[in-house]
PDB file of C-alpha atoms in Angstrom:
ATOM      1  CA  MET H   1      -8.961 -60.796  42.334  1.00  0.00           C
ATOM      2  CA  VAL H   2     -11.666 -59.227  43.777  1.00  0.00           C
ATOM      3  CA  GLN H   3     -14.513 -61.828  45.121  1.00  0.00           C
ATOM      4  CA  SER H   4     -15.852 -59.148  46.964  1.00  0.00           C
ATOM      5  CA  GLU H   5     -17.103 -55.313  46.970  1.00  0.00           C
ATOM      6  CA  MET H   6     -18.790 -52.496  48.732  1.00  0.00           C
ATOM      7  CA  ARG H   7     -19.814 -49.081  48.299  1.00  0.00           C
ATOM      8  CA  LEU H   8     -19.745 -47.667  51.759  1.00  0.00           C
ATOM      9  CA  SER H   9     -22.158 -44.829  50.696  1.00  0.00           C
ATOM     10  CA  ARG H  10     -24.685 -47.604  49.804  1.00  0.00           C
ATOM     11  CA  PRO H  11     -24.078 -51.022  51.600  1.00  0.00           C
ATOM     12  CA  ASP H  12     -27.191 -52.788  50.206  1.00  0.00           C
ATOM     13  CA  HIS H  13     -25.716 -51.732  46.155  1.00  0.00           C
ATOM     14  CA  LEU H  14     -24.778 -54.694  43.793  1.00  0.00           C
ATOM     15  CA  VAL H  15     -21.635 -53.467  42.736  1.00  0.00           C
ATOM     16  CA  LEU H  16     -20.200 -56.439  40.772  1.00  0.00           C
ATOM     17  CA  SER H  17     -22.144 -57.764  37.366  1.00  0.00           C
ATOM     18  CA  TYR H  18     -21.918 -61.037  38.459  1.00  0.00           C
ATOM     19  CA  VAL H  19     -23.981 -60.823  41.744  1.00  0.00           C
ATOM     20  CA  ARG H  20     -26.423 -58.645  39.894  1.00  0.00           C
ATOM     21  CA  ALA H  21     -26.221 -61.634  37.145  1.00  0.00           C
ATOM     22  CA  MET H  22     -27.019 -64.112  40.180  1.00  0.00           C
ATOM     23  CA  MET H  23     -30.348 -62.335  40.670  1.00  0.00           C
ATOM     24  CA  CYS H  24     -32.067 -62.991  37.784  1.00  0.00           C
ATOM     25  CA  PHE H  25     -33.215 -66.101  39.726  1.00  0.00           C
ATOM     26  CA  VAL H  26     -35.818 -63.823  39.893  1.00  0.00           C
ATOM     27  CA  LEU H  27     -36.978 -64.619  36.596  1.00  0.00           C
ATOM     28  CA  PHE H  28     -37.246 -67.867  37.335  1.00  0.00           C
ATOM     29  CA  HIS H  29     -38.690 -67.579  41.075  1.00  0.00           C
ATOM     30  CA  PRO H  30     -40.168 -64.341  41.670  1.00  0.00           C
ATOM     31  CA  LYS H  31     -41.285 -64.824  45.143  1.00  0.00           C
ATOM     32  CA  PRO H  32     -39.173 -67.318  47.184  1.00  0.00           C
ATOM     33  CA  GLU H  33     -40.093 -68.164  50.801  1.00  0.00           C
ATOM     34  CA  HIS H  34     -36.147 -69.702  51.440  1.00  0.00           C
ATOM     35  CA  ILE H  35     -33.363 -68.700  49.870  1.00  0.00           C
ATOM     36  CA  VAL H  36     -29.972 -70.515  51.157  1.00  0.00           C
ATOM     37  CA  MET H  37     -26.349 -69.186  50.046  1.00  0.00           C
ATOM     38  CA  VAL H  38     -23.605 -71.006  50.309  1.00  0.00           C
ATOM     39  CA  GLY H  39     -20.800 -68.463  51.117  1.00  0.00           C
ATOM     40  CA  LEU H  40     -21.265 -65.276  52.576  1.00  0.00           C
ATOM     41  CA  GLY H  41     -18.131 -62.991  51.943  1.00  0.00           C
ATOM     42  CA  GLY H  42     -18.621 -59.499  52.033  1.00  0.00           C
ATOM     43  CA  GLY H  43     -22.458 -60.329  52.099  1.00  0.00           C
ATOM     44  CA  SER H  44     -23.577 -58.715  48.796  1.00  0.00           C
ATOM     45  CA  LEU H  45     -26.274 -61.077  47.984  1.00  0.00           C
ATOM     46  CA  ALA H  46     -27.303 -61.387  51.453  1.00  0.00           C
ATOM     47  CA  LYS H  47     -27.760 -57.710  52.301  1.00  0.00           C
ATOM     48  CA  PHE H  48     -29.845 -57.023  49.044  1.00  0.00           C
ATOM     49  CA  CYS H  49     -31.917 -60.367  49.086  1.00  0.00           C
ATOM     50  CA  TYR H  50     -32.342 -59.040  52.947  1.00  0.00           C
ATOM     51  CA  ARG H  51     -33.844 -55.692  52.165  1.00  0.00           C
ATOM     52  CA  TYR H  52     -35.110 -55.842  48.853  1.00  0.00           C
ATOM     53  CA  LEU H  53     -37.247 -59.509  48.778  1.00  0.00           C
ATOM     54  CA  PRO H  54     -38.888 -58.563  52.443  1.00  0.00           C
ATOM     55  CA  HIS H  55     -41.077 -61.610  52.006  1.00  0.00           C
ATOM     56  CA  CYS H  56     -38.429 -64.232  52.307  1.00  0.00           C
ATOM     57  CA  ARG H  57     -36.199 -66.409  54.800  1.00  0.00           C
ATOM     58  CA  ILE H  58     -32.786 -66.110  54.334  1.00  0.00           C
ATOM     59  CA  THR H  59     -30.057 -68.947  55.590  1.00  0.00           C
ATOM     60  CA  VAL H  60     -26.122 -68.369  54.945  1.00  0.00           C
ATOM     61  CA  LEU H  61     -23.895 -70.987  54.797  1.00  0.00           C
ATOM     62  CA  GLU H  62     -20.305 -70.132  55.746  1.00  0.00           C
ATOM     63  CA  LEU H  63     -17.330 -72.215  56.267  1.00  0.00           C
ATOM     64  CA  ASP H  64     -14.731 -69.565  57.410  1.00  0.00           C
ATOM     65  CA  PRO H  65     -15.557 -67.929  60.856  1.00  0.00           C
ATOM     66  CA  ALA H  66     -13.164 -65.301  60.379  1.00  0.00           C
ATOM     67  CA  VAL H  67     -15.551 -64.111  57.489  1.00  0.00           C
ATOM     68  CA  ILE H  68     -18.397 -63.836  59.524  1.00  0.00           C
ATOM     69  CA  ALA H  69     -16.567 -62.632  62.144  1.00  0.00           C
ATOM     70  CA  LEU H  70     -16.178 -59.076  59.658  1.00  0.00           C
ATOM     71  CA  ARG H  71     -20.064 -59.331  59.336  1.00  0.00           C
ATOM     72  CA  GLU H  72     -20.687 -55.465  61.519  1.00  0.00           C
ATOM     73  CA  GLN H  73     -17.761 -54.303  58.895  1.00  0.00           C
ATOM     74  CA  PHE H  74     -19.319 -55.141  56.121  1.00  0.00           C
ATOM     75  CA  ALA H  75     -23.138 -54.236  57.392  1.00  0.00           C
ATOM     76  CA  ILE H  76     -24.343 -57.369  57.168  1.00  0.00           C
ATOM     77  CA  PRO H  77     -27.586 -57.896  59.195  1.00  0.00           C
ATOM     78  CA  ARG H  78     -27.816 -59.512  62.357  1.00  0.00           C
ATOM     79  CA  ASP H  79     -29.512 -62.890  63.151  1.00  0.00           C
ATOM     80  CA  ASN H  80     -32.902 -62.402  63.504  1.00  0.00           C
ATOM     81  CA  ALA H  81     -36.691 -64.337  62.622  1.00  0.00           C
ATOM     82  CA  ARG H  82     -35.615 -63.964  58.867  1.00  0.00           C
ATOM     83  CA  PHE H  83     -32.194 -63.988  58.578  1.00  0.00           C
ATOM     84  CA  ARG H  84     -29.415 -66.389  60.027  1.00  0.00           C
ATOM     85  CA  VAL H  85     -25.542 -67.080  59.134  1.00  0.00           C
ATOM     86  CA  VAL H  86     -24.790 -70.912  59.968  1.00  0.00           C
ATOM     87  CA  GLN H  87     -21.100 -71.229  60.357  1.00  0.00           C
ATOM     88  CA  ALA H  88     -21.079 -74.476  58.511  1.00  0.00           C
ATOM     89  CA  ASP H  89     -19.805 -76.489  55.765  1.00  0.00           C
ATOM     90  CA  ALA H  90     -22.192 -76.768  52.750  1.00  0.00           C
ATOM     91  CA  VAL H  91     -20.835 -80.022  52.041  1.00  0.00           C
ATOM     92  CA  ASP H  92     -22.020 -81.697  55.316  1.00  0.00           C
ATOM     93  CA  HIS H  93     -24.983 -79.173  55.886  1.00  0.00           C
ATOM     94  CA  MET H  94     -26.899 -79.751  52.758  1.00  0.00           C
ATOM     95  CA  PRO H  95     -28.083 -83.019  53.581  1.00  0.00           C
ATOM     96  CA  LYS H  96     -29.939 -81.616  56.291  1.00  0.00           C
ATOM     97  CA  LEU H  97     -31.878 -78.931  53.910  1.00  0.00           C
ATOM     98  CA  ALA H  98     -33.600 -81.553  51.971  1.00  0.00           C
ATOM     99  CA  GLY H  99     -37.044 -79.945  50.276  1.00  0.00           C
ATOM    100  CA  SER H 100     -36.437 -76.903  52.116  1.00  0.00           C
ATOM    101  CA  ALA H 101     -34.992 -74.449  49.267  1.00  0.00           C
ATOM    102  CA  ASP H 102     -36.855 -72.267  47.072  1.00  0.00           C
ATOM    103  CA  VAL H 103     -33.397 -70.889  45.853  1.00  0.00           C
ATOM    104  CA  LEU H 104     -30.347 -71.860  46.464  1.00  0.00           C
ATOM    105  CA  LEU H 105     -27.395 -69.758  45.815  1.00  0.00           C
ATOM    106  CA  VAL H 106     -23.995 -71.606  45.580  1.00  0.00           C
ATOM    107  CA  ASP H 107     -21.190 -68.685  45.424  1.00  0.00           C
ATOM    108  CA  GLY H 108     -18.536 -70.413  48.073  1.00  0.00           C
ATOM    109  CA  PHE H 109     -14.864 -69.647  46.796  1.00  0.00           C
ATOM    110  CA  ASP H 110     -12.124 -69.511  48.619  1.00  0.00           C
ATOM    111  CA  ALA H 111      -8.428 -67.413  47.788  1.00  0.00           C
ATOM    112  CA  GLU H 112      -7.714 -70.987  45.526  1.00  0.00           C
ATOM    113  CA  GLY H 113     -11.437 -70.480  43.377  1.00  0.00           C
ATOM    114  CA  LEU H 114     -14.340 -73.201  44.033  1.00  0.00           C
ATOM    115  CA  PRO H 115     -13.209 -75.899  46.455  1.00  0.00           C
ATOM    116  CA  PRO H 116     -13.670 -79.108  44.517  1.00  0.00           C
ATOM    117  CA  ALA H 117     -15.723 -80.274  46.374  1.00  0.00           C
ATOM    118  CA  LEU H 118     -18.914 -77.603  45.496  1.00  0.00           C
ATOM    119  CA  GLY H 119     -18.533 -78.633  42.087  1.00  0.00           C
ATOM    120  CA  SER H 120     -18.761 -82.489  42.896  1.00  0.00           C
ATOM    121  CA  ALA H 121     -21.389 -84.719  41.518  1.00  0.00           C
ATOM    122  CA  SER H 122     -22.511 -85.371  45.522  1.00  0.00           C
ATOM    123  CA  PHE H 123     -23.066 -81.967  46.328  1.00  0.00           C
ATOM    124  CA  TYR H 124     -25.140 -81.182  43.691  1.00  0.00           C
ATOM    125  CA  ALA H 125     -27.075 -83.979  43.939  1.00  0.00           C
ATOM    126  CA  ASP H 126     -27.842 -82.816  47.980  1.00  0.00           C
ATOM    127  CA  CYS H 127     -28.759 -79.030  46.044  1.00  0.00           C
ATOM    128  CA  GLN H 128     -31.023 -80.734  43.899  1.00  0.00           C
ATOM    129  CA  ARG H 129     -33.021 -82.493  47.431  1.00  0.00           C
ATOM    130  CA  ALA H 130     -32.549 -79.478  49.081  1.00  0.00           C
ATOM    131  CA  LEU H 131     -34.940 -77.471  46.338  1.00  0.00           C
ATOM    132  CA  ARG H 132     -38.480 -77.662  47.226  1.00  0.00           C
ATOM    133  CA  PRO H 133     -40.466 -78.577  43.418  1.00  0.00           C
ATOM    134  CA  GLY H 134     -39.833 -75.802  40.948  1.00  0.00           C
ATOM    135  CA  GLY H 135     -36.740 -74.275  43.029  1.00  0.00           C
ATOM    136  CA  VAL H 136     -33.898 -73.057  41.409  1.00  0.00           C
ATOM    137  CA  LEU H 137     -30.059 -73.323  41.734  1.00  0.00           C
ATOM    138  CA  VAL H 138     -27.810 -70.555  41.150  1.00  0.00           C
ATOM    139  CA  ALA H 139     -24.059 -71.538  40.296  1.00  0.00           C
ATOM    140  CA  ASN H 140     -21.370 -69.165  39.950  1.00  0.00           C
ATOM    141  CA  LEU H 141     -18.380 -70.400  37.904  1.00  0.00           C
ATOM    142  CA  PHE H 142     -15.388 -69.666  36.096  1.00  0.00           C
ATOM    143  CA  SER H 143     -15.279 -69.927  32.747  1.00  0.00           C
ATOM    144  CA  TYR H 144     -11.179 -70.440  32.773  1.00  0.00           C
ATOM    145  CA  ASP H 145     -11.596 -72.682  35.564  1.00  0.00           C
ATOM    146  CA  PRO H 146     -10.255 -76.154  34.343  1.00  0.00           C
ATOM    147  CA  HIS H 147     -13.194 -78.215  35.964  1.00  0.00           C
ATOM    148  CA  TYR H 148     -15.745 -76.120  34.679  1.00  0.00           C
ATOM    149  CA  PRO H 149     -17.067 -78.425  31.965  1.00  0.00           C
ATOM    150  CA  ALA H 150     -17.009 -81.143  34.581  1.00  0.00           C
ATOM    151  CA  MET H 151     -18.788 -79.248  36.811  1.00  0.00           C
ATOM    152  CA  VAL H 152     -21.324 -77.918  33.961  1.00  0.00           C
ATOM    153  CA  LYS H 153     -21.992 -81.893  33.156  1.00  0.00           C
ATOM    154  CA  ARG H 154     -22.491 -82.847  37.142  1.00  0.00           C
ATOM    155  CA  LEU H 155     -24.954 -79.991  37.078  1.00  0.00           C
ATOM    156  CA  ARG H 156     -26.853 -81.134  34.085  1.00  0.00           C
ATOM    157  CA  ALA H 157     -26.377 -85.287  35.320  1.00  0.00           C
ATOM    158  CA  ALA H 158     -27.841 -83.886  39.127  1.00  0.00           C
ATOM    159  CA  PHE H 159     -30.560 -81.844  37.576  1.00  0.00           C
ATOM    160  CA  GLN H 160     -31.834 -83.869  34.345  1.00  0.00           C
ATOM    161  CA  GLY H 161     -30.653 -81.421  31.965  1.00  0.00           C
ATOM    162  CA  ARG H 162     -32.788 -78.573  33.252  1.00  0.00           C
ATOM    163  CA  ILE H 163     -30.096 -76.000  32.869  1.00  0.00           C
ATOM    164  CA  CYS H 164     -29.519 -72.918  31.775  1.00  0.00           C
ATOM    165  CA  ALA H 165     -27.100 -69.512  31.409  1.00  0.00           C
ATOM    166  CA  PHE H 166     -27.712 -66.441  29.786  1.00  0.00           C
ATOM    167  CA  THR H 167     -25.093 -65.452  27.403  1.00  0.00           C
ATOM    168  CA  GLY H 168     -22.064 -63.545  28.040  1.00  0.00           C
ATOM    169  CA  ILE H 169     -24.161 -61.992  31.275  1.00  0.00           C
ATOM    170  CA  ALA H 170     -21.407 -61.463  33.687  1.00  0.00           C
ATOM    171  CA  GLY H 171     -18.019 -62.112  31.647  1.00  0.00           C
ATOM    172  CA  ASN H 172     -15.728 -65.125  33.033  1.00  0.00           C
ATOM    173  CA  ASN H 173     -17.987 -65.444  35.430  1.00  0.00           C
ATOM    174  CA  ARG H 174     -20.380 -67.975  34.315  1.00  0.00           C
ATOM    175  CA  ILE H 175     -23.722 -68.192  36.084  1.00  0.00           C
ATOM    176  CA  VAL H 176     -25.786 -71.520  35.594  1.00  0.00           C
ATOM    177  CA  PHE H 177     -29.461 -71.671  36.753  1.00  0.00           C
ATOM    178  CA  ALA H 178     -30.905 -75.311  37.327  1.00  0.00           C
ATOM    179  CA  VAL H 179     -34.521 -76.383  38.203  1.00  0.00           C
ATOM    180  CA  ARG H 180     -35.900 -79.078  39.995  1.00  0.00           C
ATOM    181  CA  GLY H 181     -38.378 -80.429  38.562  1.00  0.00           C
ATOM    182  CA  GLY H 182     -42.357 -81.844  39.428  1.00  0.00           C
ATOM    183  CA  GLY H 183     -45.090 -80.211  37.579  1.00  0.00           C
ATOM    184  CA  HIS H 184     -45.338 -77.380  35.089  1.00  0.00           C
ATOM    185  CA  SER H 185     -43.598 -74.384  37.417  1.00  0.00           C
ATOM    186  CA  PRO H 186     -43.105 -71.184  36.274  1.00  0.00           C
ATOM    187  CA  ALA H 187     -39.288 -71.660  36.644  1.00  0.00           C
ATOM    188  CA  LEU H 188     -38.964 -74.576  34.544  1.00  0.00           C
ATOM    189  CA  ALA H 189     -41.068 -72.600  31.443  1.00  0.00           C
ATOM    190  CA  MET H 190     -38.207 -69.724  31.901  1.00  0.00           C
ATOM    191  CA  GLN H 191     -35.532 -72.715  32.262  1.00  0.00           C
ATOM    192  CA  ARG H 192     -36.556 -73.999  28.691  1.00  0.00           C
ATOM    193  CA  ARG H 193     -36.752 -70.777  27.294  1.00  0.00           C
ATOM    194  CA  VAL H 194     -33.300 -69.678  28.515  1.00  0.00           C
ATOM    195  CA  ALA H 195     -31.765 -73.016  27.569  1.00  0.00           C
ATOM    196  CA  ARG H 196     -33.283 -72.185  24.030  1.00  0.00           C
ATOM    197  CA  THR H 197     -32.084 -68.391  23.653  1.00  0.00           C
ATOM    198  CA  GLY H 198     -29.510 -68.130  25.665  1.00  0.00           C
ATOM    199  CA  GLY H 199     -31.382 -65.211  27.399  1.00  0.00           C
ATOM    200  CA  LEU H 200     -31.881 -62.392  25.129  1.00  0.00           C
ATOM    201  CA  ALA H 201     -29.190 -63.652  22.990  1.00  0.00           C
ATOM    202  CA  LEU H 202     -26.689 -60.866  23.034  1.00  0.00           C
ATOM    203  CA  PRO H 203     -24.479 -60.673  25.974  1.00  0.00           C
ATOM    204  CA  LEU H 204     -24.942 -56.647  26.306  1.00  0.00           C
ATOM    205  CA  LEU H 205     -28.967 -57.577  26.385  1.00  0.00           C
ATOM    206  CA  ASN H 206     -28.120 -59.833  28.806  1.00  0.00           C
ATOM    207  CA  ARG H 207     -26.249 -57.470  31.178  1.00  0.00           C
ATOM    208  CA  LEU H 208     -28.294 -54.693  30.780  1.00  0.00           C
ATOM    209  CA  LEU H 209     -31.742 -57.374  32.067  1.00  0.00           C
ATOM    210  CA  ALA H 210     -29.443 -57.975  35.085  1.00  0.00           C
ATOM    211  CA  HIS H 211     -29.325 -54.166  35.794  1.00  0.00           C
ATOM    212  CA  TRP H 212     -32.950 -53.846  35.258  1.00  0.00           C
ATOM    213  CA  ILE H 213     -33.746 -56.588  37.304  1.00  0.00           C
ATOM    214  CA  VAL H 214     -31.971 -55.246  40.212  1.00  0.00           C
ATOM    215  CA  LEU H 215     -33.713 -51.758  39.716  1.00  0.00           C
ATOM    216  CA  ARG H 216     -36.830 -53.307  39.574  1.00  0.00           C
ATOM    217  CA  LEU H 217     -36.162 -54.639  42.876  1.00  0.00           C
ATOM    218  CA  ARG H 218     -35.245 -51.953  44.399  1.00  0.00           C
ATOM    219  CA  TRP H 219     -37.930 -49.551  43.078  1.00  0.00           C
ATOM    220  CA  GLY H 220     -40.359 -51.849  44.446  1.00  0.00           C
TER     221      GLY H 220
END
């Protein structure tokens, strides 16, 4: 199973549809100050956000030191004032981030799929607390995971029902967006709209939307 892919001629290009779909978080939070990512992999999201969201700080949590050791081969930036890769178990580290993130991208798959701890009720509760009011969690789930319905139910409970998804935007990858409450934020307004309509309703239009978002970011 391919979970990450990089084009050698353009290392920060988003090749896979599910990572483009995850970038739809900019519809909810266009200018985040701090993005936290769970799972480094080949660094597709990390590289793209680092280049095309220059105003934000990025923290990546990666459990496996062998993955981090490959960062140069995958053209992942070195740690600096804006970008940092932390070798840590996200389950243990998440409580330390309380109220510090605007966007939280959960894509922590291993060879067996999504570890159960990254889909637990306690982890989602910690994610909710890690976000600032109006912050957005983006969870990459597999539709054929037998625990998929339970994980969506846990997300819904942790975020008081403030979740949504774009219909058919990334095939078997189900990208779920959850928004932390607090005032009448643009993120909450977008969540309500997407929950009501499934985005642009048709899968093809939603996939085109993800392409458009990526192009808009690339061209400024």
